[in-house]
Short mmCIF file of C-alpha atoms in Angstrom, two decimals:
data_model
loop_
_atom_site.label_atom_id
_atom_site.label_comp_id
_atom_site.label_asym_id
_atom_site.label_seq_id
_atom_site.Cartn_x
_atom_site.Cartn_y
_atom_site.Cartn_z
CA MET A 1 21.60 36.66 -34.34
CA ASP A 2 24.49 35.70 -32.14
CA TRP A 3 26.22 37.13 -29.15
CA GLY A 4 29.61 37.46 -30.88
CA THR A 5 28.18 39.91 -33.42
CA GLU A 6 25.51 41.78 -31.50
CA LEU A 7 27.03 41.77 -28.00
CA TRP A 8 30.72 42.09 -28.91
CA ASP A 9 31.25 44.85 -26.30
CA GLN A 10 29.05 43.36 -23.48
CA PHE A 11 31.53 41.07 -21.78
CA GLU A 12 30.34 41.96 -18.24
CA VAL A 13 26.68 41.62 -19.24
CA LEU A 14 27.23 38.14 -20.60
CA GLU A 15 29.15 37.21 -17.48
CA ARG A 16 26.24 38.29 -15.26
CA HIS A 17 23.63 36.62 -17.49
CA THR A 18 25.36 33.23 -17.61
CA GLN A 19 25.87 33.33 -13.84
CA TRP A 20 22.15 34.10 -13.37
CA GLY A 21 21.24 31.13 -15.57
CA LEU A 22 23.36 28.75 -13.49
CA ASP A 23 21.89 30.18 -10.28
CA LEU A 24 18.39 29.56 -11.66
CA LEU A 25 19.34 25.96 -12.44
CA ASP A 26 20.62 25.49 -8.89
CA ARG A 27 17.46 27.04 -7.43
CA TYR A 28 15.28 24.66 -9.43
CA VAL A 29 17.32 21.67 -8.26
CA LYS A 30 16.89 22.85 -4.68
CA PHE A 31 13.16 23.32 -5.23
CA VAL A 32 12.76 19.78 -6.59
CA LYS A 33 14.80 18.40 -3.71
CA GLU A 34 12.48 20.01 -1.19
CA ARG A 35 9.53 18.79 -3.24
CA THR A 36 10.80 15.20 -2.97
CA GLU A 37 11.13 15.63 0.79
CA VAL A 38 7.50 16.75 0.92
CA GLU A 39 6.41 13.73 -1.14
CA GLN A 40 8.41 11.35 1.04
CA ALA A 41 6.99 12.83 4.23
CA TYR A 42 3.46 12.65 2.78
CA ALA A 43 3.92 9.00 1.78
CA LYS A 44 5.37 8.17 5.20
CA GLN A 45 2.43 9.78 6.97
CA LEU A 46 -0.01 7.87 4.75
CA ARG A 47 1.71 4.57 5.49
CA ASN A 48 1.71 5.29 9.23
CA LEU A 49 -1.98 6.18 9.00
CA VAL A 50 -2.75 2.90 7.24
CA LYS A 51 -0.70 0.96 9.77
CA LYS A 52 -2.55 2.68 12.61
CA TYR A 53 -5.95 1.59 11.35
CA LEU A 54 -5.07 -1.94 10.25
CA PRO A 55 -6.59 -4.60 12.53
CA LYS A 56 -4.27 -6.09 15.10
CA ARG A 57 -5.61 -9.60 14.51
CA THR A 58 -5.35 -11.59 11.31
CA ALA A 59 -8.38 -11.99 9.07
CA LYS A 60 -8.67 -15.64 10.09
CA ASP A 61 -8.93 -14.77 13.79
CA ASP A 62 -11.02 -11.62 13.38
CA PRO A 63 -14.76 -12.29 12.96
CA GLU A 64 -15.29 -8.66 11.92
CA SER A 65 -13.36 -9.36 8.72
CA LYS A 66 -16.38 -11.30 7.43
CA PHE A 67 -18.48 -8.12 7.16
CA SER A 68 -18.49 -6.33 3.84
CA GLN A 69 -18.07 -3.01 5.65
CA GLN A 70 -14.80 -4.19 7.21
CA GLN A 71 -13.63 -5.76 3.96
CA SER A 72 -14.30 -2.51 2.09
CA PHE A 73 -12.44 -0.54 4.74
CA MET A 74 -9.48 -2.92 4.46
CA GLN A 75 -9.55 -2.47 0.69
CA ILE A 76 -9.58 1.31 1.09
CA LEU A 77 -6.60 1.09 3.45
CA GLN A 78 -4.79 -1.06 0.88
CA GLU A 79 -5.55 1.44 -1.87
CA VAL A 80 -4.29 4.31 0.31
CA ASN A 81 -1.13 2.31 0.97
CA ASP A 82 -0.69 1.79 -2.78
CA PHE A 83 -1.30 5.50 -3.29
CA ALA A 84 1.48 6.22 -0.79
CA GLY A 85 3.73 3.93 -2.79
CA GLN A 86 3.05 6.00 -5.91
CA ARG A 87 3.98 9.19 -4.05
CA GLU A 88 7.24 7.52 -3.06
CA LEU A 89 7.79 6.61 -6.71
CA VAL A 90 7.27 10.25 -7.71
CA ALA A 91 9.81 11.34 -5.09
CA GLU A 92 12.32 8.74 -6.28
CA ASN A 93 11.97 9.73 -9.95
CA LEU A 94 12.36 13.42 -9.15
CA SER A 95 15.35 12.75 -6.94
CA VAL A 96 17.18 10.67 -9.54
CA ARG A 97 16.16 12.29 -12.82
CA VAL A 98 16.08 15.91 -11.67
CA CYS A 99 18.09 16.46 -8.52
CA LEU A 100 21.05 14.22 -9.22
CA GLU A 101 21.27 14.66 -12.99
CA LEU A 102 20.65 18.42 -13.05
CA ALA A 103 23.05 18.98 -10.14
CA LYS A 104 25.74 17.10 -12.05
CA TYR A 105 24.92 19.02 -15.23
CA SER A 106 25.11 22.31 -13.32
CA GLN A 107 28.65 21.49 -12.20
CA GLU A 108 29.65 20.72 -15.79
CA MET A 109 28.16 24.03 -16.95
CA LYS A 110 30.05 25.95 -14.29
CA GLN A 111 33.33 24.41 -15.38
CA GLU A 112 32.64 25.16 -19.04
CA ARG A 113 31.64 28.76 -18.26
CA LYS A 114 34.76 29.26 -16.18
CA MET A 115 36.93 27.97 -19.03
CA HIS A 116 35.33 30.30 -21.61
CA PHE A 117 35.63 33.39 -19.46
CA GLN A 118 39.23 32.56 -18.56
CA GLU A 119 39.96 32.35 -22.27
CA GLY A 120 38.27 35.70 -22.83
CA ARG A 121 40.20 37.36 -20.02
CA ARG A 122 43.48 36.03 -21.37
CA ALA A 123 42.65 37.53 -24.77
CA GLN A 124 41.79 40.85 -23.12
CA GLN A 125 45.02 40.77 -21.16
CA GLN A 126 47.04 40.11 -24.29
CA LEU A 127 45.34 43.00 -26.09
CA GLU A 128 45.98 45.29 -23.14
CA ASN A 129 49.65 44.26 -23.07
CA GLY A 130 49.92 45.00 -26.79
CA PHE A 131 48.34 48.42 -26.24
CA LYS A 132 50.81 49.18 -23.43
CA GLN A 133 53.71 48.27 -25.70
CA LEU A 134 52.26 50.54 -28.37
CA GLU A 135 51.99 53.40 -25.89
CA ASN A 136 55.58 52.83 -24.75
CA SER A 137 56.93 52.86 -28.31
CA LYS A 138 54.87 55.93 -29.04
CA ARG A 139 56.23 57.80 -26.03
CA LYS A 140 59.80 56.71 -26.89
CA PHE A 141 59.33 57.93 -30.48
CA GLU A 142 57.99 61.23 -29.19
CA ARG A 143 60.87 61.61 -26.75
CA ASP A 144 63.51 60.73 -29.35
CA CYS A 145 62.03 63.22 -31.80
CA ARG A 146 62.26 66.00 -29.23
CA GLU A 147 65.82 65.06 -28.39
CA ALA A 148 66.78 64.94 -32.10
CA GLU A 149 65.22 68.36 -32.72
CA LYS A 150 66.97 69.79 -29.69
CA ALA A 151 70.35 68.35 -30.78
CA ALA A 152 69.88 69.79 -34.30
CA GLN A 153 69.13 73.23 -32.89
CA THR A 154 72.22 73.04 -30.64
CA ALA A 155 74.47 72.07 -33.58
CA GLU A 156 73.08 74.91 -35.73
CA ARG A 157 73.62 77.47 -32.98
CA LEU A 158 77.23 76.41 -32.42
CA ASP A 159 77.87 76.45 -36.16
CA GLN A 160 76.87 80.10 -36.33
CA ASP A 161 78.74 81.05 -33.18
CA ILE A 162 82.20 82.59 -34.17
CA ASN A 163 83.51 81.95 -30.70
CA ALA A 164 82.79 78.18 -30.83
CA THR A 165 85.67 75.97 -31.65
CA LYS A 166 85.63 73.64 -34.60
CA ALA A 167 85.71 70.63 -32.26
CA ASP A 168 82.60 71.76 -30.40
CA VAL A 169 80.80 72.26 -33.68
CA GLU A 170 81.73 68.79 -34.90
CA LYS A 171 80.71 67.23 -31.65
CA ALA A 172 77.33 69.00 -31.74
CA LYS A 173 76.72 67.83 -35.32
CA GLN A 174 77.58 64.25 -34.44
CA GLN A 175 75.18 64.40 -31.48
CA ALA A 176 72.43 65.82 -33.69
CA HIS A 177 72.99 63.06 -36.24
CA LEU A 178 72.87 60.37 -33.51
CA ARG A 179 69.64 61.75 -32.08
CA SER A 180 68.10 61.90 -35.52
CA HIS A 181 69.06 58.28 -36.13
CA MET A 182 67.54 57.21 -32.78
CA ALA A 183 64.34 59.07 -33.61
CA GLU A 184 64.14 57.28 -36.92
CA GLU A 185 64.54 53.90 -35.23
CA SER A 186 61.85 54.78 -32.66
CA LYS A 187 59.60 55.80 -35.49
CA ASN A 188 60.06 52.50 -37.23
CA GLU A 189 59.52 50.60 -33.97
CA TYR A 190 56.38 52.60 -33.21
CA ALA A 191 55.02 51.97 -36.69
CA ALA A 192 55.66 48.26 -36.40
CA GLN A 193 54.09 48.10 -32.94
CA LEU A 194 51.07 50.02 -34.15
CA GLN A 195 50.62 47.68 -37.08
CA ARG A 196 50.93 44.65 -34.80
CA PHE A 197 48.45 46.08 -32.28
CA ASN A 198 45.89 46.88 -34.97
CA ARG A 199 46.17 43.35 -36.26
CA ASP A 200 45.76 41.89 -32.75
CA GLN A 201 42.85 44.21 -32.02
CA ALA A 202 41.05 43.23 -35.19
CA HIS A 203 41.60 39.56 -34.36
CA PHE A 204 40.33 40.15 -30.83
CA TYR A 205 37.12 41.94 -31.80
CA PHE A 206 36.28 40.17 -35.02
CA SER A 207 37.43 36.63 -34.39
CA GLN A 208 38.64 35.69 -30.93
CA MET A 209 35.99 37.24 -28.70
CA PRO A 210 33.05 36.46 -31.05
CA GLN A 211 34.06 32.81 -30.93
CA ILE A 212 34.17 32.89 -27.14
CA PHE A 213 30.83 34.67 -26.97
CA ASP A 214 29.31 32.16 -29.40
CA LYS A 215 30.55 29.34 -27.19
CA LEU A 216 28.97 31.04 -24.19
CA GLN A 217 25.74 31.46 -26.16
CA ASP A 218 25.74 27.78 -27.09
CA MET A 219 26.44 26.81 -23.47
CA ASP A 220 23.65 29.03 -22.16
CA GLU A 221 21.17 27.77 -24.74
CA ARG A 222 21.99 24.16 -23.86
CA ARG A 223 21.56 25.00 -20.18
CA ALA A 224 18.19 26.64 -20.83
CA ALA A 225 17.01 23.67 -22.91
CA ARG A 226 18.12 21.23 -20.22
CA LEU A 227 16.35 23.31 -17.60
CA GLY A 228 13.19 23.23 -19.72
CA ASP A 229 13.46 19.45 -19.90
CA GLY A 230 13.81 19.45 -16.10
CA TYR A 231 10.59 21.44 -15.85
CA GLY A 232 8.94 18.78 -17.99
CA LEU A 233 10.22 15.98 -15.76
CA LEU A 234 8.24 17.47 -12.90
CA SER A 235 4.97 16.88 -14.72
CA GLU A 236 6.18 13.68 -16.36
CA ALA A 237 6.84 12.12 -12.98
CA GLU A 238 3.24 12.87 -12.02
CA LEU A 239 1.82 11.62 -15.31
CA GLN A 240 3.61 8.29 -14.94
CA VAL A 241 1.71 7.48 -11.73
CA VAL A 242 -1.64 8.90 -12.83
CA PRO A 243 -2.91 5.53 -14.20
CA ILE A 244 -2.00 3.70 -10.99
CA ILE A 245 -3.47 6.45 -8.83
CA ALA A 246 -6.62 6.32 -10.96
CA LYS A 247 -6.80 2.58 -10.30
CA CYS A 248 -6.38 3.26 -6.57
CA LEU A 249 -9.26 5.73 -6.65
CA GLU A 250 -11.31 3.30 -8.72
CA GLY A 251 -10.57 0.60 -6.14
CA MET A 252 -11.84 2.90 -3.40
CA LYS A 253 -15.03 3.44 -5.39
CA VAL A 254 -15.42 -0.32 -5.87
CA ALA A 255 -14.89 -0.80 -2.14
CA SER A 256 -17.60 1.72 -1.35
CA ASP A 257 -20.01 -0.02 -3.72
CA ALA A 258 -19.17 -3.41 -2.21
CA VAL A 259 -20.78 -2.55 1.13
CA ASP A 260 -23.86 -4.77 1.40
CA ALA A 261 -26.02 -4.09 4.43
CA LYS A 262 -28.22 -7.14 3.90
CA SER A 263 -25.21 -9.40 3.53
CA ASP A 264 -23.68 -8.02 6.72
CA SER A 265 -26.91 -8.69 8.57
CA HIS A 266 -26.83 -12.27 7.32
CA VAL A 267 -23.17 -12.61 8.36
CA LEU A 268 -24.03 -11.36 11.84
CA ILE A 269 -26.74 -13.99 12.06
CA GLU A 270 -24.38 -16.73 10.93
CA LEU A 271 -21.70 -15.64 13.37
CA HIS A 272 -23.83 -15.34 16.48
CA LYS A 273 -26.92 -17.49 15.91
CA SER A 274 -27.07 -19.66 19.01
CA GLY A 275 -29.59 -22.27 17.91
CA PHE A 276 -31.30 -22.26 21.29
CA ALA A 277 -35.08 -22.48 21.42
CA ARG A 278 -36.93 -19.43 22.65
CA PRO A 279 -38.08 -19.55 26.29
CA GLY A 280 -41.60 -20.84 26.78
CA ASP A 281 -44.51 -18.91 28.24
CA VAL A 282 -44.51 -18.34 31.98
CA GLU A 283 -47.31 -20.16 33.70
CA PHE A 284 -49.73 -18.32 35.89
CA GLU A 285 -49.28 -18.98 39.60
CA ASP A 286 -52.38 -18.57 41.69
CA PHE A 287 -51.28 -17.19 45.05
CA SER A 288 -54.89 -16.86 46.24
CA GLN A 289 -54.89 -20.55 47.28
CA PRO A 290 -51.38 -21.19 48.63
CA MET A 291 -52.36 -24.29 50.59
CA ASN A 292 -53.96 -26.11 47.67
CA ARG A 293 -51.41 -25.19 45.00
CA ALA A 294 -48.86 -27.77 44.06
CA PRO A 295 -45.33 -26.54 43.32
CA SER A 296 -44.73 -25.88 39.60
CA ASP A 297 -41.48 -26.71 37.94
CA SER A 298 -41.90 -23.87 35.51
CA SER A 299 -42.86 -21.23 38.04
CA LEU A 300 -40.39 -18.48 38.58
CA GLY A 301 -39.23 -17.31 41.94
CA THR A 302 -40.77 -20.29 43.81
CA PRO A 303 -38.45 -22.23 46.15
CA SER A 304 -38.45 -26.02 46.11
CA ASP A 305 -40.29 -26.25 49.44
CA GLY A 306 -43.44 -24.77 47.90
CA ARG A 307 -43.40 -21.49 49.81
CA PRO A 308 -43.72 -18.41 47.66
CA GLU A 309 -40.69 -16.19 47.63
CA LEU A 310 -41.25 -12.65 48.76
CA ARG A 311 -40.14 -10.15 46.17
CA GLY A 312 -39.81 -6.48 46.50
CA PRO A 313 -38.44 -3.71 44.37
CA GLY A 314 -34.96 -4.28 45.76
CA ARG A 315 -35.05 -8.11 45.66
CA SER A 316 -35.96 -8.79 42.05
CA ARG A 317 -34.02 -11.61 40.43
CA THR A 318 -31.93 -11.33 37.29
CA LYS A 319 -33.50 -11.37 33.85
CA ARG A 320 -34.31 -14.60 32.15
CA TRP A 321 -31.77 -16.21 29.81
CA PRO A 322 -30.31 -15.13 27.39
CA PHE A 323 -30.36 -11.57 28.67
CA GLY A 324 -28.89 -12.27 32.05
CA LYS A 325 -25.23 -12.31 32.94
CA LYS A 326 -23.41 -15.38 31.72
CA ASN A 327 -20.99 -17.23 33.90
CA LYS A 328 -17.41 -17.66 32.75
CA THR A 329 -17.35 -20.63 30.41
CA VAL A 330 -14.72 -23.31 30.20
CA VAL A 331 -13.58 -24.07 26.66
CA THR A 332 -14.08 -27.74 25.79
CA GLU A 333 -12.81 -29.81 22.89
CA ASP A 334 -16.29 -30.54 21.55
CA PHE A 335 -17.25 -26.84 21.83
CA SER A 336 -20.15 -27.71 24.12
CA HIS A 337 -19.55 -24.40 25.88
CA LEU A 338 -20.91 -22.66 22.75
CA PRO A 339 -24.55 -22.31 21.74
CA PRO A 340 -25.81 -25.20 19.58
CA GLU A 341 -25.63 -23.39 16.25
CA GLN A 342 -22.14 -22.02 16.90
CA GLN A 343 -21.06 -25.42 18.21
CA ARG A 344 -22.25 -27.03 14.97
CA LYS A 345 -20.32 -24.52 12.85
CA ARG A 346 -17.11 -24.90 14.83
CA LEU A 347 -17.36 -28.67 14.72
CA GLN A 348 -17.98 -28.51 10.99
CA GLN A 349 -14.86 -26.36 10.57
CA GLN A 350 -12.76 -28.72 12.65
CA LEU A 351 -14.12 -31.70 10.72
CA GLU A 352 -13.21 -30.09 7.39
CA GLU A 353 -9.72 -29.24 8.63
CA ARG A 354 -9.15 -32.79 9.87
CA SER A 355 -10.46 -34.18 6.59
CA ARG A 356 -8.02 -32.03 4.63
CA GLU A 357 -5.16 -33.10 6.87
CA LEU A 358 -6.20 -36.73 6.49
CA GLN A 359 -6.28 -36.44 2.70
CA LYS A 360 -2.86 -34.78 2.77
CA GLU A 361 -1.43 -37.62 4.84
CA VAL A 362 -3.01 -40.21 2.54
CA ASP A 363 -1.48 -38.52 -0.48
CA GLN A 364 1.88 -38.40 1.24
CA ARG A 365 1.64 -42.09 2.08
CA GLU A 366 0.89 -42.93 -1.55
CA ALA A 367 3.83 -40.82 -2.68
CA LEU A 368 6.15 -42.57 -0.21
CA LYS A 369 4.94 -45.96 -1.40
CA LYS A 370 5.63 -45.04 -5.02
CA MET A 371 9.06 -43.75 -4.07
CA LYS A 372 9.76 -46.97 -2.18
CA ASP A 373 8.77 -49.01 -5.23
CA VAL A 374 11.14 -46.95 -7.36
CA TYR A 375 13.97 -47.50 -4.87
CA GLU A 376 13.30 -51.25 -4.84
CA LYS A 377 13.42 -51.42 -8.64
CA THR A 378 16.47 -49.16 -8.95
CA PRO A 379 18.53 -49.43 -5.73
CA GLN A 380 21.09 -46.92 -6.98
CA MET A 381 18.51 -44.13 -6.52
CA GLY A 382 18.10 -44.76 -2.80
CA ASP A 383 17.60 -47.17 0.06
CA PRO A 384 13.97 -48.37 0.43
CA ALA A 385 14.50 -48.97 4.16
CA SER A 386 15.18 -45.27 4.68
CA LEU A 387 11.54 -44.52 3.86
CA GLU A 388 10.09 -46.90 6.45
CA PRO A 389 10.19 -44.39 9.35
CA GLN A 390 8.37 -41.79 7.26
CA ILE A 391 5.79 -44.36 6.11
CA MET A 392 5.19 -45.51 9.69
CA GLU A 393 4.85 -41.91 10.86
CA THR A 394 2.37 -41.21 8.06
CA LEU A 395 0.33 -44.30 8.95
CA SER A 396 0.27 -43.22 12.58
CA ASN A 397 -0.94 -39.77 11.57
CA ILE A 398 -3.63 -41.30 9.34
CA GLU A 399 -4.93 -43.47 12.17
CA ARG A 400 -4.92 -40.52 14.54
CA LEU A 401 -6.73 -38.28 12.08
CA LYS A 402 -9.31 -40.98 11.31
CA LEU A 403 -10.12 -41.25 15.01
CA GLU A 404 -10.39 -37.48 15.25
CA VAL A 405 -12.65 -37.37 12.18
CA GLN A 406 -14.92 -40.03 13.69
CA LYS A 407 -14.95 -38.17 16.96
CA TYR A 408 -15.87 -34.87 15.33
CA GLU A 409 -18.50 -36.60 13.16
CA ALA A 410 -20.14 -38.01 16.28
CA TRP A 411 -20.06 -34.64 17.99
CA LEU A 412 -21.39 -32.95 14.85
CA ALA A 413 -24.27 -35.41 14.55
CA GLU A 414 -25.14 -34.78 18.18
CA ALA A 415 -24.97 -31.02 17.65
CA GLU A 416 -27.15 -31.30 14.52
CA SER A 417 -29.74 -33.25 16.51
CA ARG A 418 -29.66 -30.63 19.25
CA VAL A 419 -30.17 -27.80 16.76
CA LEU A 420 -33.09 -29.67 15.15
CA SER A 421 -34.59 -30.37 18.54
CA ASN A 422 -34.38 -26.74 19.63
CA ARG A 423 -35.77 -25.54 16.30
CA GLY A 424 -38.62 -28.04 16.51
CA ASP A 425 -39.49 -26.97 20.05
CA SER A 426 -39.47 -23.33 19.06
CA LEU A 427 -41.64 -23.86 15.99
CA SER A 428 -44.06 -26.08 17.91
CA ARG A 429 -44.60 -23.38 20.49
CA HIS A 430 -44.94 -20.79 17.75
CA THR A 431 -47.53 -22.75 15.77
CA ARG A 432 -49.45 -24.10 18.76
CA PRO A 433 -49.54 -21.49 21.54
CA PRO A 434 -50.41 -22.86 25.00
CA ASP A 435 -53.91 -22.60 26.33
CA PRO A 436 -54.58 -19.62 28.59
CA PRO A 437 -54.79 -20.32 32.33
CA ALA A 438 -58.13 -21.03 33.95
CA SER A 439 -58.13 -17.80 35.86
CA ALA A 440 -56.24 -14.83 34.48
CA PRO A 441 -54.44 -12.43 36.82
CA PRO A 442 -56.45 -9.36 37.68
CA ASP A 443 -53.73 -6.94 36.64
CA ASP A 444 -51.62 -7.14 33.48
CA SER A 445 -48.76 -5.43 35.21
CA ASN A 446 -48.19 -8.43 37.47
CA HIS A 447 -48.00 -10.70 34.45
CA SER A 448 -45.55 -8.41 32.65
CA SER A 449 -43.36 -8.13 35.72
CA GLN A 450 -43.22 -11.90 35.97
CA ASP A 451 -42.23 -12.16 32.30
CA LYS A 452 -39.16 -10.05 33.00
CA GLU A 453 -38.03 -12.37 35.82
CA SER A 454 -36.19 -15.58 35.07
CA SER A 455 -33.40 -17.80 36.20
CA GLU A 456 -29.99 -17.78 34.52
CA GLU A 457 -30.33 -21.39 33.42
CA PRO A 458 -30.65 -22.00 29.64
CA PRO A 459 -33.54 -24.08 28.38
CA SER A 460 -33.22 -27.79 28.91
CA GLU A 461 -31.81 -29.94 26.12
CA GLU A 462 -34.19 -32.75 26.91
CA GLY A 463 -36.84 -33.81 24.49
CA GLN A 464 -34.59 -34.28 21.48
CA ASP A 465 -37.17 -36.67 20.02
CA THR A 466 -39.57 -33.76 19.51
CA PRO A 467 -40.56 -33.40 15.84
CA ILE A 468 -38.41 -30.98 13.85
CA TYR A 469 -41.23 -29.34 11.96
CA THR A 470 -44.91 -29.80 12.68
CA GLU A 471 -45.72 -29.12 9.07
CA PHE A 472 -43.50 -31.89 7.66
CA ASP A 473 -46.48 -34.19 7.16
CA GLU A 474 -48.36 -31.49 5.30
CA ASP A 475 -45.34 -30.88 3.06
CA PHE A 476 -45.04 -34.55 2.17
CA GLU A 477 -48.69 -34.91 1.25
CA GLU A 478 -48.08 -33.19 -2.09
CA PRO A 479 -45.45 -35.05 -4.14
CA ALA A 480 -43.06 -32.73 -5.94
CA SER A 481 -40.53 -33.30 -8.69
CA PRO A 482 -36.80 -33.21 -7.74
CA ILE A 483 -34.92 -29.97 -8.37
CA GLY A 484 -31.54 -31.72 -8.46
CA HIS A 485 -29.60 -34.62 -7.08
CA CYS A 486 -27.03 -35.03 -4.34
CA VAL A 487 -24.59 -37.57 -2.90
CA ALA A 488 -24.15 -38.29 0.80
CA ILE A 489 -20.60 -37.49 1.88
CA TYR A 490 -21.06 -38.93 5.39
CA HIS A 491 -23.37 -41.40 7.05
CA PHE A 492 -26.31 -39.87 8.90
CA GLU A 493 -28.75 -41.62 11.23
CA GLY A 494 -32.06 -39.77 11.20
CA SER A 495 -33.25 -40.28 14.77
CA SER A 496 -35.67 -37.32 15.04
CA GLU A 497 -39.05 -37.08 13.39
CA GLY A 498 -38.82 -35.32 10.04
CA THR A 499 -35.27 -36.51 9.33
CA ILE A 500 -34.23 -39.42 7.18
CA SER A 501 -31.25 -41.76 7.40
CA MET A 502 -28.70 -42.03 4.60
CA ALA A 503 -25.55 -44.02 3.96
CA GLU A 504 -22.21 -42.63 2.85
CA GLY A 505 -22.06 -42.43 -0.94
CA GLU A 506 -25.82 -42.86 -1.40
CA ASP A 507 -27.45 -41.02 -4.34
CA LEU A 508 -30.45 -38.92 -3.33
CA SER A 509 -32.95 -36.70 -5.09
CA LEU A 510 -32.93 -33.04 -4.04
CA MET A 511 -36.47 -31.92 -3.21
CA GLU A 512 -35.86 -28.62 -1.43
CA GLU A 513 -32.76 -26.45 -1.00
CA ASP A 514 -31.30 -25.29 2.29
CA LYS A 515 -33.24 -22.25 3.52
CA GLY A 516 -30.43 -21.07 5.77
CA ASP A 517 -31.11 -23.41 8.72
CA GLY A 518 -28.49 -26.02 7.73
CA TRP A 519 -31.03 -28.69 6.56
CA THR A 520 -31.91 -29.94 3.09
CA ARG A 521 -34.95 -31.98 2.08
CA VAL A 522 -34.11 -35.10 0.03
CA ARG A 523 -35.82 -38.27 -1.27
CA ARG A 524 -34.27 -41.71 -1.25
CA LYS A 525 -34.51 -44.00 -4.27
CA GLN A 526 -36.01 -46.73 -2.08
CA GLY A 527 -38.74 -44.26 -1.07
CA GLY A 528 -39.14 -41.85 1.79
CA GLU A 529 -38.42 -38.16 2.17
CA GLY A 530 -36.91 -36.18 5.01
CA TYR A 531 -34.35 -33.62 6.10
CA VAL A 532 -30.61 -34.26 6.35
CA PRO A 533 -27.72 -31.92 7.24
CA THR A 534 -26.67 -29.82 4.26
CA SER A 535 -23.00 -30.16 5.23
CA TYR A 536 -23.31 -33.94 4.73
CA LEU A 537 -24.24 -33.55 1.03
CA ARG A 538 -22.63 -32.74 -2.29
CA VAL A 539 -25.48 -31.02 -4.15
CA THR A 540 -25.95 -30.60 -7.91
CA LEU A 541 -28.94 -28.54 -9.10
CA ASN A 542 -30.80 -29.28 -12.32
#
């Protein structure tokens, strides 16, 4: 079924229908355009949201970035940012493949429709002109017939009139003959015009207009098919990004599963472990015999002249370290302003950075030497003297970095000794609690109130020769088989009890792994076991 056969007389209906189809195409283009604006605004808001919650500091400078919770949150922000990128991709595809292409296609359809209907109107106008000519010839034929009949009647009347002259009769007959001839010509003209009009009308209704209507039908069907494809592009644009969006959602799920509470607790310990020894027990001060009591160095709230300090509810001193207020520290190059454990970690980081820089300078020096040798063998490639300034600068940097490495190694060894000393003091007090005083205070509340009072001074760093672990001797009584081997990266002088000295490059047997305190138990080939810094070793387990 086609429009030219079934809708041959529905010119106005087809005109309205094709215009409705083009209007629908334009409405869909407008809808997709607004849809792309929504997608772009959504993506922009998501990106602004991600930017708002991103940390201001870099991951290297932000200690919070070491926690799995923060890392997972950063991963979620990254996935949301990628998701926003996919929404922008959807908007771009819809804008290019639907808005631009369909808008251009709509303009082409409008021009084609206009051309077809102009052709149809011209055919209608030609048919109407032919019908007007037919009506004119018909009216002329009718008029000439009446005039011929009237002239014939006049001639017949004069011929029968005895009073009419012969000249009048002849004149009337000639007029009747002329009118009859004119009527015959009008008849022939009318017949020819009628035949021509019928031929044009048949061509108009059976050939010309059906062809135009068929063209309109083909145009409208192509428009409808293209519009259907445009509907499909709406879902296709979404389906193209579904795999990436699924990966984004999967990444969010992975980020949620990556949160490790135990690991974060361990990270917090590593970040803020001070390495200080716990404060010792507060000695009992017997105020019942003020004259016979000698001043105690460990007593709290006692002035140096031996007189007890009066304390009231409003004159209590600050809490004992580390809970009291800390004075503003001055940053030093050896990080001595930090707690021992943090100082050791920072020094270790600086030592590793300097070592990497030193190795880089050494490699650069070797490369310059090789280049100089090449220039000396083949002078056309370059002047060997031009490399001397760079070689001298590299040598200067190497000497400077070696001094810095030695400096940081010395500071690190001192920090390691301090950490071991503090740990040994703390464990000694924990394993061997002090004896109770000869006379206990009558009220426990006095003792508890004195425990809460302290000076702001940290524990003394004296007594570094105190044994590291009191149970070292017990551990060494039972010989154990090595669990691996290790090589000393740096020289270490074991000055505290429980440690052991080692030379750089020395092969050692691994007896016990690092338990998180930064020390590893090893055995020398010459005999003797002890603890050495884990950071000084390159360990290989069996």
